[in-house]
Coordinates of C-alpha atoms and ligand atoms in Angstrom, one line a residue:
M125 CA 0.0 0.0 0.0
A126 CA 1.4 3.4 -1.0
E127 CA 2.2 5.6 2.0
L128 CA -0.6 7.9 2.9
A129 CA -0.6 11.0 4.9
L130 CA -3.1 11.5 7.8
R131 CA -5.1 13.9 5.7
D132 CA -5.6 11.1 3.1
Y133 CA -7.1 8.8 5.7
E134 CA -9.3 11.7 6.8
A135 CA -10.5 12.2 3.2
S136 CA -11.1 8.5 2.7
A137 CA -13.1 8.3 6.0
R138 CA -15.2 11.2 4.9
E139 CA -16.1 9.3 1.7
Q140 CA -16.8 6.0 3.4
L141 CA -18.9 7.1 6.4
S142 CA -22.5 8.3 6.3
G143 CA -23.0 12.1 6.7
P144 CA -24.3 11.8 10.3
V145 CA -21.5 9.5 11.4
W146 CA -18.9 11.8 9.8
D147 CA -20.5 14.7 11.6
F148 CA -20.5 12.9 14.9
L149 CA -16.8 12.1 14.5
E150 CA -15.6 15.4 13.2
G151 CA -18.0 17.8 14.9
G152 CA -17.5 20.1 17.8
S153 CA -19.7 21.9 20.3
G154 CA -21.4 25.3 20.1
T155 CA -19.8 27.5 17.4
E156 CA -17.2 24.8 16.7
S157 CA -14.6 27.5 17.4
M158 CA -12.2 25.0 18.8
L159 CA -11.9 22.7 15.8
T160 CA -9.5 25.1 14.2
A161 CA -8.2 26.7 17.5
G162 CA -6.5 23.5 18.7
R163 CA -4.6 23.1 15.4
D164 CA -3.7 26.8 15.2
A165 CA -2.2 26.6 18.8
L166 CA 0.0 23.7 17.7
D167 CA 1.0 25.5 14.5
R168 CA 2.1 28.6 16.4
L169 CA 4.7 26.6 18.3
R170 CA 8.0 26.3 16.5
L171 CA 10.8 23.9 17.3
R172 CA 14.3 25.0 18.2
P173 CA 16.8 22.3 17.3
R174 CA 20.2 21.6 18.9
C175 CA 23.1 20.7 16.6
L176 CA 26.1 18.4 16.7
V177 CA 24.4 15.9 18.9
D178 CA 25.0 12.2 18.1
V179 CA 21.6 11.1 16.7
S180 CA 22.9 7.9 15.0
A181 CA 20.7 5.8 17.3
C182 CA 17.5 7.6 18.3
E183 CA 15.3 5.8 20.8
P184 CA 11.7 6.8 20.9
A185 CA 10.7 4.2 23.5
T186 CA 9.4 5.4 26.9
T187 CA 7.4 4.3 29.9
L188 CA 4.0 5.5 31.0
L189 CA 2.5 4.5 34.3
G190 CA 4.9 1.5 34.3
A191 CA 4.0 0.3 30.8
R192 CA 6.6 0.2 28.1
L193 CA 5.6 2.1 24.9
A194 CA 7.5 2.1 21.5
A195 CA 7.0 5.9 21.6
P196 CA 5.2 8.5 23.7
L197 CA 2.0 7.9 21.6
G198 CA -1.4 6.5 22.3
I199 CA -5.0 6.5 21.2
A200 CA -7.5 8.7 23.1
P201 CA -10.9 7.2 24.2
V202 CA -13.4 7.5 21.4
A203 CA -16.9 6.0 21.7
Y204 CA -18.3 3.4 19.3
H205 CA -15.4 2.4 17.0
Q206 CA -17.9 0.1 15.2
L207 CA -19.2 3.3 13.6
A208 CA -16.0 3.2 11.5
H209 CA -15.5 -0.5 11.0
P210 CA -17.4 -3.7 12.0
E211 CA -14.4 -5.0 14.0
G212 CA -14.4 -1.8 16.1
E213 CA -12.2 -1.6 19.1
V214 CA -10.8 -5.1 18.6
A215 CA -9.2 -4.0 15.4
T216 CA -7.9 -0.8 17.0
A217 CA -6.4 -2.8 19.9
R218 CA -4.6 -5.1 17.5
A219 CA -3.1 -2.1 15.7
A220 CA -2.0 -0.3 18.8
G221 CA -0.3 -3.5 20.1
A222 CA 1.5 -4.0 16.8
V223 CA 3.0 -0.5 17.0
G224 CA 3.6 -0.5 20.7
A225 CA 1.2 2.4 21.4
L226 CA -1.2 2.8 24.3
F227 CA -4.9 2.3 23.7
T228 CA -7.4 4.0 25.9
V229 CA -10.8 2.3 25.6
S230 CA -13.9 4.4 25.9
M231 CA -16.6 3.4 28.4
F232 CA -18.8 3.6 25.4
A233 CA -16.8 1.1 23.4
S234 CA -18.8 -1.1 21.0
R235 CA -16.9 -4.3 21.8
T236 CA -16.6 -5.9 25.2
I237 CA -13.6 -4.9 27.2
E238 CA -12.7 -8.6 27.4
D239 CA -12.7 -9.1 23.6
I240 CA -10.6 -5.9 23.3
A241 CA -8.1 -7.2 25.9
A242 CA -7.9 -10.6 24.1
A243 CA -6.8 -8.8 20.9
A244 CA -4.4 -6.4 22.6
T245 CA -0.7 -7.0 22.9
G246 CA 0.0 -3.5 24.3
P247 CA -1.1 -1.6 27.4
L248 CA -4.8 -0.7 27.7
W249 CA -6.4 2.0 29.9
L250 CA -10.2 2.1 30.5
Q251 CA -12.0 5.5 30.3
L252 CA -15.0 6.1 32.6
Y253 CA -17.7 8.6 32.9
W254 CA -19.1 8.8 36.5
L255 CA -22.5 7.2 36.3
K256 CA -25.5 7.9 38.5
R257 CA -25.6 4.2 39.1
R258 CA -22.3 3.7 40.8
E259 CA -22.7 -0.1 41.0
S260 CA -22.7 -0.2 37.2
M261 CA -19.4 1.7 37.2
I262 CA -17.9 -0.5 39.8
G263 CA -18.9 -3.7 38.0
L264 CA -17.1 -2.4 34.9
I265 CA -14.0 -1.5 37.0
R266 CA -13.9 -5.1 38.4
R267 CA -14.0 -6.5 34.8
A268 CA -11.3 -4.1 33.7
E269 CA -9.0 -5.2 36.6
D270 CA -9.7 -8.9 35.7
A271 CA -9.0 -8.3 32.0
G272 CA -5.6 -6.7 32.7
Y273 CA -6.3 -3.0 32.0
R274 CA -3.5 -0.9 33.5
A275 CA -5.3 2.4 34.6
L276 CA -8.7 4.0 34.8
V277 CA -9.2 7.4 33.1
L278 CA -12.0 9.4 34.6
T279 CA -13.2 12.0 32.2
V280 CA -13.9 15.2 34.2
D281 CA -14.8 17.7 31.4
A282 CA -18.3 16.2 30.7
P283 CA -20.8 16.6 33.6
L284 CA -23.0 16.8 30.6
V285 CA -22.4 16.3 26.8
A286 CA -22.3 19.8 25.3
H287 CA -24.7 20.9 22.6
R288 CA -23.2 19.7 19.3
P289 CA -25.1 21.4 16.5
R290 CA -24.4 18.9 13.8
D291 CA -25.6 16.0 15.9
A292 CA -28.7 17.9 17.0
R293 CA -29.5 18.8 13.4
N294 CA -29.0 15.2 12.3
G295 CA -31.0 13.8 15.3
F296 CA -27.9 11.6 15.6
A297 CA -28.3 8.2 17.2
V298 CA -25.9 5.2 16.9
P299 CA -27.4 2.7 14.4
A300 CA -29.1 -0.4 15.8
G301 CA -26.5 -3.1 16.0
I302 CA -23.9 -0.9 17.5
R303 CA -24.2 -0.6 21.3
A304 CA -22.3 0.4 24.4
V305 CA -22.0 -3.2 25.3
N306 CA -20.0 -2.6 28.5
V307 CA -22.6 -0.4 30.1
D308 CA -25.5 -2.1 31.8
S309 CA -28.3 -2.4 29.1
S310 CA -30.8 -1.4 31.8
V311 CA -28.9 1.8 32.2
M312 CA -28.6 2.4 28.5
S313 CA -31.9 1.4 27.1
A314 CA -33.5 4.8 27.0
S315 CA -30.5 6.5 25.6
Y316 CA -30.3 5.1 22.0
E317 CA -33.1 7.3 20.5
A318 CA -32.7 10.9 19.6
E319 CA -35.5 13.3 20.7
A320 CA -36.6 16.3 18.8
G321 CA -33.7 18.7 18.6
E322 CA -31.4 16.5 20.7
S323 CA -29.1 13.7 19.7
A324 CA -29.1 10.3 21.5
I325 CA -25.5 11.1 22.6
A326 CA -26.8 14.1 24.5
R327 CA -29.3 11.8 26.2
H328 CA -26.6 9.4 27.3
S329 CA -25.3 12.0 29.6
K330 CA -28.5 13.6 30.7
E331 CA -29.9 10.2 31.8
Q332 CA -26.7 8.5 33.1
F333 CA -23.9 10.9 34.0
D334 CA -23.7 12.2 37.6
P335 CA -23.1 15.9 37.4
S336 CA -22.9 16.4 41.1
I337 CA -19.5 14.7 41.7
T338 CA -16.7 16.7 43.2
W339 CA -13.1 16.2 44.4
A340 CA -14.5 14.6 47.5
D341 CA -15.9 11.7 45.5
L342 CA -12.5 10.7 44.2
E343 CA -11.7 9.1 47.5
W344 CA -14.7 6.8 47.1
L345 CA -13.4 5.7 43.7
R346 CA -9.9 5.3 45.0
E347 CA -11.1 2.9 47.7
R348 CA -12.7 0.7 45.2
T349 CA -9.8 0.0 42.8
S350 CA -6.1 -0.8 43.0
L351 CA -5.6 0.6 39.5
P352 CA -3.9 4.0 39.0
L353 CA -6.3 6.9 38.4
V354 CA -6.0 9.4 35.6
L355 CA -8.2 12.5 35.2
K356 CA -9.0 13.5 31.6
G357 CA -10.0 17.0 30.7
V358 CA -7.9 19.1 33.1
L359 CA -7.1 22.6 31.7
S360 CA -5.9 24.5 34.8
G361 CA -2.8 24.4 37.0
E362 CA -5.0 24.8 40.1
D363 CA -6.9 21.6 39.2
A364 CA -3.7 19.8 38.4
G365 CA -2.3 20.7 41.9
R366 CA -5.5 19.5 43.5
A367 CA -5.4 16.3 41.6
V368 CA -1.8 15.6 42.8
E369 CA -2.9 16.3 46.4
C370 CA -5.6 13.7 45.9
G371 CA -3.0 11.1 44.8
I372 CA -4.1 11.0 41.2
E373 CA -1.4 9.3 39.1
G374 CA -2.0 10.9 35.7
L375 CA -3.7 13.8 33.9
V376 CA -4.8 14.1 30.3
V377 CA -4.6 17.7 29.4
S378 CA -7.5 18.0 26.9
N379 CA -10.4 20.0 25.7
H380 CA -12.2 16.9 24.5
G381 CA -11.2 17.6 20.9
G382 CA -13.4 20.7 20.9
R383 CA -16.5 18.8 21.8
Q384 CA -17.2 20.2 25.3
L385 CA -16.8 23.8 26.6
D386 CA -16.9 26.0 23.5
F387 CA -14.1 28.6 23.6
A388 CA -12.1 26.5 26.1
L389 CA -8.4 27.1 25.6
P390 CA -6.5 24.7 23.4
A391 CA -5.0 21.9 25.5
V392 CA -1.5 22.6 24.3
D393 CA -1.8 26.2 25.7
A394 CA -2.6 24.8 29.1
L395 CA 0.1 22.2 29.1
Q396 CA 3.1 24.0 30.5
E397 CA 1.2 25.5 33.5
I398 CA -0.2 22.0 34.3
A399 CA 3.1 20.3 34.0
E400 CA 4.7 22.9 36.3
A401 CA 1.8 22.5 38.8
A402 CA 2.2 18.7 38.8
G403 CA 5.9 19.1 39.3
G404 CA 6.8 15.6 38.2
R405 CA 4.4 14.1 40.8
C406 CA 2.1 12.5 38.2
Q407 CA 2.3 11.7 34.6
I408 CA 1.0 14.2 32.0
V409 CA -0.6 13.3 28.7
L410 CA -1.8 15.7 26.0
D411 CA -4.5 15.3 23.4
G412 CA -6.2 17.4 20.8
A413 CA -5.4 18.1 17.2
V414 CA -2.2 16.0 17.2
R415 CA -1.7 15.3 13.5
H416 CA 2.1 15.1 13.0
G417 CA 5.2 13.6 14.7
A418 CA 6.3 17.2 15.4
D419 CA 3.2 17.6 17.6
I420 CA 4.5 14.8 19.8
A421 CA 7.8 16.7 20.1
K422 CA 5.9 19.9 21.0
G423 CA 4.0 18.2 23.7
L424 CA 7.2 16.7 25.2
C425 CA 8.9 20.1 25.2
L426 CA 6.0 21.6 27.2
G427 CA 6.1 18.9 29.8
A428 CA 3.9 16.0 28.5
D429 CA 5.1 12.4 29.0
A430 CA 3.0 11.2 26.0
V431 CA 0.4 12.4 23.5
L432 CA -2.8 10.8 22.3
V433 CA -4.7 10.9 19.0
G434 CA -8.5 10.6 18.8
R435 CA -10.0 11.1 15.3
P436 CA -7.0 10.0 13.3
A437 CA -7.3 6.5 14.7
L438 CA -10.9 6.4 13.5
W439 CA -9.9 7.7 10.1
G440 CA -7.5 4.8 9.8
L441 CA -10.2 2.3 11.0
A442 CA -12.7 3.6 8.4
H443 CA -10.1 3.3 5.7
S444 CA -8.9 -0.2 6.2
G445 CA -9.6 -1.5 9.7
S446 CA -6.7 -2.6 11.8
D447 CA -4.2 -2.0 9.0
G448 CA -5.4 1.5 8.6
V449 CA -5.0 2.3 12.3
E450 CA -1.6 0.7 12.3
S451 CA -0.5 2.9 9.3
V452 CA -1.8 6.0 11.0
L453 CA 0.2 5.2 14.1
R454 CA 3.3 4.2 12.1
T455 CA 3.2 7.4 10.1
L456 CA 3.2 9.4 13.3
L457 CA 6.0 7.3 14.7
G458 CA 8.1 7.6 11.6
E459 CA 7.7 11.4 11.6
F460 CA 8.5 11.6 15.3
S461 CA 11.7 9.5 14.8
E462 CA 12.8 12.0 12.1
V463 CA 12.0 14.9 14.4
M464 CA 14.1 13.4 17.1
A465 CA 17.1 13.3 14.8
L466 CA 16.6 16.8 13.4
M467 CA 16.0 18.2 16.9
G468 CA 19.2 16.7 18.2
A469 CA 17.1 14.9 20.8
P470 CA 17.9 11.2 20.6
R471 CA 15.9 10.2 23.6
V472 CA 12.4 11.2 24.8
S473 CA 14.0 12.8 27.9
D474 CA 16.0 15.2 25.6
F475 CA 13.0 17.4 24.8
H476 CA 12.9 20.5 27.0
R477 CA 11.1 23.8 27.3
S478 CA 14.1 25.4 25.5
G479 CA 13.3 23.3 22.4
I480 CA 10.1 25.3 21.7
V481 CA 9.2 28.9 20.8
R482 CA 5.8 30.5 20.5
S483 CA 5.7 32.5 17.2
Ligands
FMN522 C1 -16.2 10.7 18.0 C2 -15.6 11.0 19.3 C3 -15.9 10.3 20.5 C4 -15.3 10.5 21.7 N1 -15.6 9.8 22.8 C5 -15.0 10.0 23.9 C6 -15.3 9.2 25.1 O1 -16.1 8.2 25.0 N2 -14.7 9.5 26.2 C7 -13.8 10.5 26.3 O2 -13.2 10.7 27.4 N3 -13.4 11.3 25.3 C8 -14.0 11.0 24.1 N4 -13.7 11.8 23.0 C9 -12.6 12.8 23.1 C10 -11.2 12.2 22.8 O3 -10.9 11.3 23.8 C11 -10.1 13.2 22.7 O4 -10.1 14.0 23.8 C12 -10.2 14.0 21.4 O5 -10.8 13.4 20.3 C13 -8.8 14.4 21.0 O6 -8.8 15.2 19.9 P1 -8.5 14.7 18.4 O7 -9.6 14.0 18.0 O8 -8.3 16.0 17.7 O9 -7.2 13.9 18.4 C14 -14.3 11.5 21.8 C15 -13.9 12.2 20.6 C16 -14.5 11.9 19.4 C17 -14.0 12.7 18.2
COI523 C1 -20.8 8.8 24.2 C2 -20.2 10.1 24.3 C3 -20.5 10.8 25.6 C4 -18.8 10.1 23.9 C5 -18.0 11.4 24.0 O1 -17.3 11.7 24.9 C6 -18.0 12.3 22.8 O2 -18.8 12.1 21.9 O3 -17.2 13.2 22.8

């Protein structure tokens, strides 16, 4: 297969997927201001290389929460991979394992977390929303522990799913046959049908998410699992400091790919403040608009330990299933290896704040 750039996978996915599914995948909240803002913020950052460094043997491998990765790269939690390919998350897990990337499985995965784990040869994290029915959440956590998941990622930027105009206009609902098979069907049953002016996705949150949780509730979760806890959707240094005080092991700096608070700051613009507030006491992961190996380097310079891609994995999946996801990840990895050499940064630990300039 000829080498494709990420934008070719995007174009192919757009052709393959139905209009409403494409809109669900690509769309943002409110004015969709953040869909371009996240990319613009990364583009404004320029890399400053060092010269005359021996880069004859660059080593992109790293460790994240104790798991070895081939590079500081992973896949962000994205609901319902079967929207892009019948094999869904099982295909994605196979691809992530083949490349040595982390795969964060969404609570709203369309394949069972056990089937996904059986296909995985790399580390898996499980993402959770805090459900009103806590016993459903705990049941899922037990299953994740038994299936060998390495961390739980609690998404904290979604007390409710924001208004997403494309989904509302399309009355978007996941097609029959694709279901959130890991969430109690009794919890989910009402949430698969759109109502007038509201997508079924918005109903998921209205009916199931608990918008009353606070920092105090984290202790309750901590007592119920031995897995490391990661908070996803943190955008302020104050919250990062608070998370560290609560003993949280990781943070995903993210604005949910522009799908939650409209006009939220781009995640990469919050990264340095958050990394400084965390002060090396927890691991820092960045997501949002990462589309090139250079973006991985930019994240590392500003204090991230790894970066995640969301939509690009689904573009690869829609294009050619597991092979497509693998090629997307390999493209990013190849670009990152080249950036390492050209930056004079042969190891992941060689990326520092001085390697980046805001233009
Ligand atoms: C279609 C779609 C579904 C998503 N589902 C989830 C989810 O279930 N849980 C979650 O925490 N984030 C979810 N996200 C947000 C991603 O984890 C991630 O923050 C975002 O997509 C990163 O930006 P990128 O797509 O530009 O790489 C979703 C994003 C998309 C595009
Ligand atoms: C099922 C949804 C709540 C998934 C999500 O987080 C999203 O669509 O951004």
